[in-house]
Amino acid sequence: MTGYTIEDLQEIDERCRTIAADDLGFDVPDVVYHLVRPEEVYFAAANGLPARYSSARWGAQFDAEYGRYQRGESRIYELIFNTSPVHAYLMEGNSLVAQTLVIAHCLGHGWVFEHNRWLGGVDRAIMPRVLAAAERIADYMGAHGRERVEDFLDACHAVAIHQPQAQLIRPAATPEPEPRRSRYDALFPDEVEADRRDVLAERTALRRRFPREPEQDLLGFIERHARGLDDWQRDIMSIVHAEQGYFLPQLRTKLLNEGAAVLCHQEIVQRLFLPSDRYWEYEALNAGVVAPHQGRVNPYNVGIALMREIMRLATEPDDEERERWSWAGETDPFEQVRTVLRDYDDEGLLREFLTPKVCEECRLYAFEHLPRDPRRIRVSSREADAVRDILIPQHSTFGIPRVEIVDADFRGRGELLLAHRHDGIGLDAEYACGTLAQVASLWGKPCTVETVKGRDADTPTWFTGHPDGRAEEHAACPA
Amino acid sequence: MAVVGDSGLPHDAGRRDALHHRERLRRKITEQLKERIGEEDIVAAGPDKRIRVPVKGTKRWQFILDRGKGGGVGQGDGEPGDVLGPPGDGSEPGEAGTEPGEEIYEVWLDMEEVEELLFSELELPRLRPRAQADAEATRTIYDDIARKGPQLDKKATLRENLLRNAKMGRPGLGGLEKPDLRYLSYRELPKPHHKAVIFLAMDVSGSMDAGRKRIARLFFYWCVQFLRRRYDQTELVFIAHTTEAREVTEHEFFNRMESGGTRVSSAFETVLEIQQDRFPAEDWNIYVLHVSDGDNFAADNRRTIELVRRLASFCSLVGYLEVDPRAGAGRHKLSAHYQKEVADLEGFVFAAAAEDRALWPALKRFFARDRVEEVVR
């Protein structure tokens, strides 16, 4: 250890906790810290949770990320898990100042985990289930061969992320058509009869439709309705489904969560009155964390800018802003931040607080890819509206295209038909084919998705994947 | 609150999963190689050269939007109209990623590795101990963990104990019990150590055009590579035939072509002669592999089938590969006669290869591993 003891860390935690509660109003639940070796930090980072089932999947990510660490290209300072109690990993060998920053940072995450409506809504007692799942999957690997189980896991992971999200607005069910009635019906018996027959046929077709409403839960639907699956396969599907469901709220609150954590570490460390050499070390670390990333969005940078913007609105709004936010200028800044942290996700946070001021401060720009060399980009605008038009939709689906199951008896042969609810941009052909072959291997029959070609929203196209791994594109609906 | 010393979890889990990942990668590479064994850069590589193998099938499939179409948001310098380098990859460790995982795309292998990967799936079938041959030799490989076994895996056992304790809410080690015990599990692989002779007979007649010759030679090239690498005590006998057959050197076998008609029985007669002369069946495992385009002299078919029957009665394997780009071209083909007469003959295997892709399945048919197990059982 580098010049400090576990007791030192304990004391730092207590001091930070007091400041968080007394000065910031962040009453943080207990966090259990583990001082662990870099290798373990990186492995848990690859897993998302500690002690998850063994899989080459995590091994691949660990291999890549840990290699970057060993070459000095990456450094994870902390890792925190949304469990109850909250567990956090501190990396062995970091300086005391770095650990101080991390502990103060984790208190922000801890508060958000406990109070945010999306993050608090998950099963925070998930660890016993994770351990039990790990054991069962190890048994399946023993019984059916590791390679077969790994292949099956890959297929499940290909679509597990497509799960319905908690929404404030739900689409209404498709209403059943009713025959029109009019007082003059008696005058046109033939027309009325024909109309009645049409409506009846329509209604029958609707009732036969399966699923009745488009299904957003891809893996869940397949688990319930696919034929010919063994028990162990269904079990693995439900494990992957449940664990992915646990991670989804973290995707939808990345900016919010990191913003809160950076706010906490900045405000707390300011109040620790570190001696100047340590303070400068802290400042250097902090600057590294929130530095803008060239060419993409650093969630720490934009997150803290959004938090600071809320605090500014709470204390020094201009007249226009006073008009727009009833609380502007009239409330305690930390209280307002807590209110937002409780109820918002990234999409809401960006919609309301990604103001021109924030765009300018974070130096955000919108870009497009060069048509001839998509690896290079051209800055298209620095206007807040242009930035918002891209960033907000990206965060409303956290980058996952919306794909739903619309027919589980496609072509009358029990095939699966999916529909991509596009926003003007179609699915990537190579990845659509690869994914569909995986879905087909789960479903046991060909699976087709309807999407559009590239940016051409008027040209529909279809991809079909087969259980044997083949896949192809059709220019016309294969029905 | 609490700062705990460490995570209480096994320390090597990451490395173990990384090993599983590499093993999986290895298997996928092997799959790729099988498709490519007809390619010149592999065959021509020679023992010292390294070849590049792209690895397909390691991508993490997900539905993603058409790449390069959506645009995005970045941070930093740049005025509208400026062209910048590639955007950052945006992926962060620990995220249940929304970015598709792009993994390793190609690896460099030297020929030794290529052959090791490929040949681990092949075996000389029905290889039996013969007189003078050494006693059955096996090598033992410890490469798995099981609940029963002779040799305790201490690390895995402690891990089980920790997990079990954790599930009952007790952190740390302690109370080692039977369900915790894990053992190293092993497989015994037969160590080929038997005397075997392989007759490689090739049709070099005029009807073997360039395409057929190429496939025939590729097939024998891989046979020889396989046999040399995996079996140190094998004799190879090379036979070339048209209407007549003769024993040739390896160099002649792979390089000379003749013209003339085809009488397959001549090859089998030569095989029989040499066998009776030099390789008594009590002492040797005998294998015969014959490759032809199947255009046999019609009057010779009866005699050929007779000889196949006779050879199959004491050989471990009589194999026939028909190389014909116009697969299934007609009833006059030798394969059609074999199909009719000796399709179910024990110890006789025939296959067709019309293109490079069919080479691996053909090799796999002749040198199938499970045959050995059948005999052992």
CSV table of C-alpha atoms in Angstrom, one decimal, chain A residues 245-424:
chain,number,residue,atom,x,y,z
A,245,GLY,CA,-32.7,-5.5,-17.4
A,246,TYR,CA,-30.7,-4.6,-14.3
A,247,PHE,CA,-28.1,-2.7,-16.4
A,248,LEU,CA,-30.6,-0.8,-18.6
A,249,PRO,CA,-31.3,2.0,-16.1
A,250,GLN,CA,-27.6,2.6,-15.9
A,251,LEU,CA,-27.5,3.3,-19.6
A,252,ARG,CA,-30.4,5.8,-19.4
A,253,THR,CA,-28.8,7.7,-16.5
A,254,LYS,CA,-25.1,7.9,-17.4
A,255,LEU,CA,-24.9,11.7,-17.7
A,256,LEU,CA,-27.1,12.3,-14.7
A,257,ASN,CA,-25.2,9.8,-12.6
A,258,GLU,CA,-21.7,11.0,-13.5
A,259,GLY,CA,-22.8,14.6,-13.2
A,260,ALA,CA,-24.0,14.0,-9.7
A,261,ALA,CA,-20.8,12.2,-8.7
A,262,VAL,CA,-18.5,14.9,-10.1
A,263,LEU,CA,-20.6,17.5,-8.4
A,264,CYS,CA,-20.2,15.7,-5.1
A,265,HIS,CA,-16.4,15.2,-5.4
A,266,GLN,CA,-15.8,18.8,-6.4
A,267,GLU,CA,-18.0,20.3,-3.6
A,268,ILE,CA,-16.7,17.9,-1.0
A,269,VAL,CA,-13.0,18.2,-1.7
A,270,GLN,CA,-13.3,22.0,-1.8
A,271,ARG,CA,-14.5,21.7,1.8
A,272,LEU,CA,-11.8,19.3,3.0
A,273,PHE,CA,-9.2,22.2,2.9
A,274,LEU,CA,-6.4,19.9,1.7
A,275,PRO,CA,-2.8,21.2,2.1
A,276,SER,CA,-1.8,23.0,-1.1
A,277,ASP,CA,0.4,20.2,-2.6
A,278,ARG,CA,-2.3,17.7,-2.2
A,279,TYR,CA,-4.9,20.1,-3.5
A,280,TRP,CA,-2.9,20.7,-6.6
A,281,GLU,CA,-2.7,16.9,-7.1
A,282,TYR,CA,-6.5,16.8,-6.7
A,283,GLU,CA,-7.0,19.6,-9.2
A,284,ALA,CA,-4.9,17.8,-11.8
A,285,LEU,CA,-6.9,14.6,-11.3
A,286,ASN,CA,-10.2,16.4,-11.4
A,287,ALA,CA,-9.2,18.2,-14.6
A,288,GLY,CA,-8.3,14.9,-16.2
A,289,VAL,CA,-11.7,13.4,-15.3
A,290,VAL,CA,-13.8,16.3,-16.7
A,291,ALA,CA,-11.6,17.1,-19.7
A,292,PRO,CA,-13.7,17.2,-22.9
A,293,HIS,CA,-12.9,14.3,-25.2
A,294,GLN,CA,-12.0,15.3,-28.7
A,295,GLY,CA,-14.6,14.1,-31.2
A,296,ARG,CA,-17.1,12.6,-28.7
A,297,VAL,CA,-18.9,13.4,-25.6
A,298,ASN,CA,-17.3,12.9,-22.2
A,299,PRO,CA,-20.2,12.1,-19.9
A,300,TYR,CA,-18.3,13.5,-16.9
A,301,ASN,CA,-17.8,16.8,-18.6
A,302,VAL,CA,-21.3,17.3,-19.9
A,303,GLY,CA,-22.8,15.8,-16.7
A,304,ILE,CA,-21.2,18.3,-14.4
A,305,ALA,CA,-22.0,21.2,-16.8
A,306,LEU,CA,-25.7,20.3,-16.6
A,307,MET,CA,-25.6,20.1,-12.8
A,308,ARG,CA,-23.8,23.5,-12.7
A,309,GLU,CA,-26.4,24.9,-15.1
A,310,ILE,CA,-29.3,23.8,-12.8
A,311,MET,CA,-27.5,25.4,-9.8
A,312,ARG,CA,-27.0,28.6,-11.8
A,313,LEU,CA,-30.7,28.7,-12.7
A,314,ALA,CA,-31.6,28.3,-9.1
A,315,THR,CA,-29.5,31.3,-8.0
A,316,GLU,CA,-28.9,33.7,-10.9
A,317,PRO,CA,-31.3,33.2,-13.7
A,318,ASP,CA,-32.0,36.0,-16.3
A,319,ASP,CA,-35.5,37.3,-16.8
A,320,GLU,CA,-36.4,34.9,-19.6
A,321,GLU,CA,-35.2,31.9,-17.5
A,322,ARG,CA,-37.2,33.2,-14.5
A,323,GLU,CA,-40.2,33.1,-16.7
A,324,ARG,CA,-39.6,29.5,-17.9
A,325,TRP,CA,-38.7,27.9,-14.6
A,326,SER,CA,-41.0,28.8,-11.7
A,327,TRP,CA,-38.3,27.9,-9.2
A,328,ALA,CA,-35.5,29.8,-10.9
A,329,GLY,CA,-33.9,32.3,-8.6
A,330,GLU,CA,-36.0,31.1,-5.7
A,331,THR,CA,-34.5,27.9,-4.4
A,332,ASP,CA,-31.5,26.3,-2.8
A,333,PRO,CA,-29.2,25.1,-5.7
A,334,PHE,CA,-28.4,21.7,-4.1
A,335,GLU,CA,-32.1,21.1,-3.3
A,336,GLN,CA,-32.9,21.8,-7.0
A,337,VAL,CA,-30.2,19.4,-8.1
A,338,ARG,CA,-31.5,16.7,-5.8
A,339,THR,CA,-35.0,17.2,-7.2
A,340,VAL,CA,-33.7,16.7,-10.7
A,341,LEU,CA,-31.6,13.7,-9.7
A,342,ARG,CA,-34.6,12.0,-8.2
A,343,ASP,CA,-37.0,12.2,-11.2
A,344,TYR,CA,-35.0,12.6,-14.4
A,345,ASP,CA,-33.1,10.4,-16.8
A,346,ASP,CA,-30.6,11.6,-19.4
A,347,GLU,CA,-33.2,12.4,-22.0
A,348,GLY,CA,-35.2,14.6,-19.7
A,349,LEU,CA,-32.1,16.2,-18.3
A,350,LEU,CA,-30.8,17.1,-21.8
A,351,ARG,CA,-34.2,18.3,-23.0
A,352,GLU,CA,-34.6,20.7,-20.1
A,353,PHE,CA,-31.1,21.8,-19.3
A,354,LEU,CA,-29.0,21.5,-22.4
A,355,THR,CA,-29.1,25.2,-22.9
A,356,PRO,CA,-27.1,27.2,-25.4
A,357,LYS,CA,-24.9,28.2,-22.5
A,358,VAL,CA,-24.1,24.5,-21.7
A,359,CYS,CA,-23.4,23.7,-25.4
A,360,GLU,CA,-21.0,26.6,-25.5
A,361,GLU,CA,-19.2,25.8,-22.3
A,362,CYS,CA,-18.8,22.2,-23.2
A,363,ARG,CA,-17.7,23.2,-26.7
A,364,LEU,CA,-20.3,20.8,-28.2
A,365,TYR,CA,-20.7,20.5,-32.0
A,366,ALA,CA,-22.8,18.4,-34.3
A,367,PHE,CA,-20.9,16.4,-36.9
A,368,GLU,CA,-21.7,14.2,-39.9
A,369,HIS,CA,-19.5,11.5,-41.4
A,370,LEU,CA,-17.8,12.1,-44.7
A,371,PRO,CA,-19.8,10.0,-47.2
A,372,ARG,CA,-16.7,8.7,-48.9
A,373,ASP,CA,-14.7,8.0,-45.7
A,374,PRO,CA,-17.1,7.4,-42.8
A,375,ARG,CA,-14.2,7.2,-40.4
A,376,ARG,CA,-13.7,10.9,-40.7
A,377,ILE,CA,-16.2,13.6,-39.6
A,378,ARG,CA,-17.1,17.1,-40.7
A,379,VAL,CA,-18.3,19.6,-38.1
A,380,SER,CA,-21.8,20.6,-39.3
A,381,SER,CA,-22.9,23.1,-36.7
A,382,ARG,CA,-22.2,24.6,-33.3
A,383,GLU,CA,-25.8,25.8,-32.8
A,384,ALA,CA,-27.5,24.5,-29.7
A,385,ASP,CA,-30.5,23.4,-31.7
A,386,ALA,CA,-28.4,21.2,-34.0
A,387,VAL,CA,-26.6,19.6,-31.1
A,388,ARG,CA,-29.9,19.0,-29.2
A,389,ASP,CA,-31.5,17.4,-32.3
A,390,ILE,CA,-28.8,14.7,-32.3
A,391,LEU,CA,-28.0,14.3,-28.7
A,392,ILE,CA,-31.5,14.0,-27.3
A,393,PRO,CA,-32.8,11.3,-29.6
A,394,GLN,CA,-29.5,9.4,-29.0
A,395,HIS,CA,-30.2,9.4,-25.3
A,396,SER,CA,-33.9,8.7,-25.6
A,397,THR,CA,-33.0,5.2,-26.8
A,398,PHE,CA,-29.4,5.1,-25.4
A,399,GLY,CA,-28.2,4.4,-28.9
A,400,ILE,CA,-30.2,1.2,-29.3
A,401,PRO,CA,-32.4,1.1,-32.4
A,402,ARG,CA,-36.1,0.3,-31.6
A,403,VAL,CA,-36.9,-3.1,-32.9
A,404,GLU,CA,-40.2,-4.9,-32.2
A,405,ILE,CA,-41.7,-8.3,-32.9
A,406,VAL,CA,-44.8,-7.7,-35.1
A,407,ASP,CA,-45.6,-11.2,-36.2
A,408,ALA,CA,-44.6,-14.6,-34.7
A,409,ASP,CA,-46.3,-16.5,-37.5
A,410,PHE,CA,-44.8,-14.7,-40.5
A,411,ARG,CA,-45.7,-16.2,-43.9
A,412,GLY,CA,-47.9,-18.7,-42.0
A,413,ARG,CA,-44.8,-20.7,-41.2
A,414,GLY,CA,-44.1,-19.7,-37.6
A,415,GLU,CA,-41.3,-17.4,-38.7
A,416,LEU,CA,-40.5,-14.2,-36.8
A,417,LEU,CA,-41.1,-10.8,-38.4
A,418,LEU,CA,-39.5,-7.8,-36.7
A,419,ALA,CA,-40.0,-4.1,-37.5
A,420,HIS,CA,-37.4,-1.4,-37.0
A,421,ARG,CA,-39.1,1.8,-35.9
A,422,HIS,CA,-36.6,4.0,-37.6
A,423,ASP,CA,-36.0,7.7,-37.2
A,424,GLY,CA,-34.9,8.1,-40.8
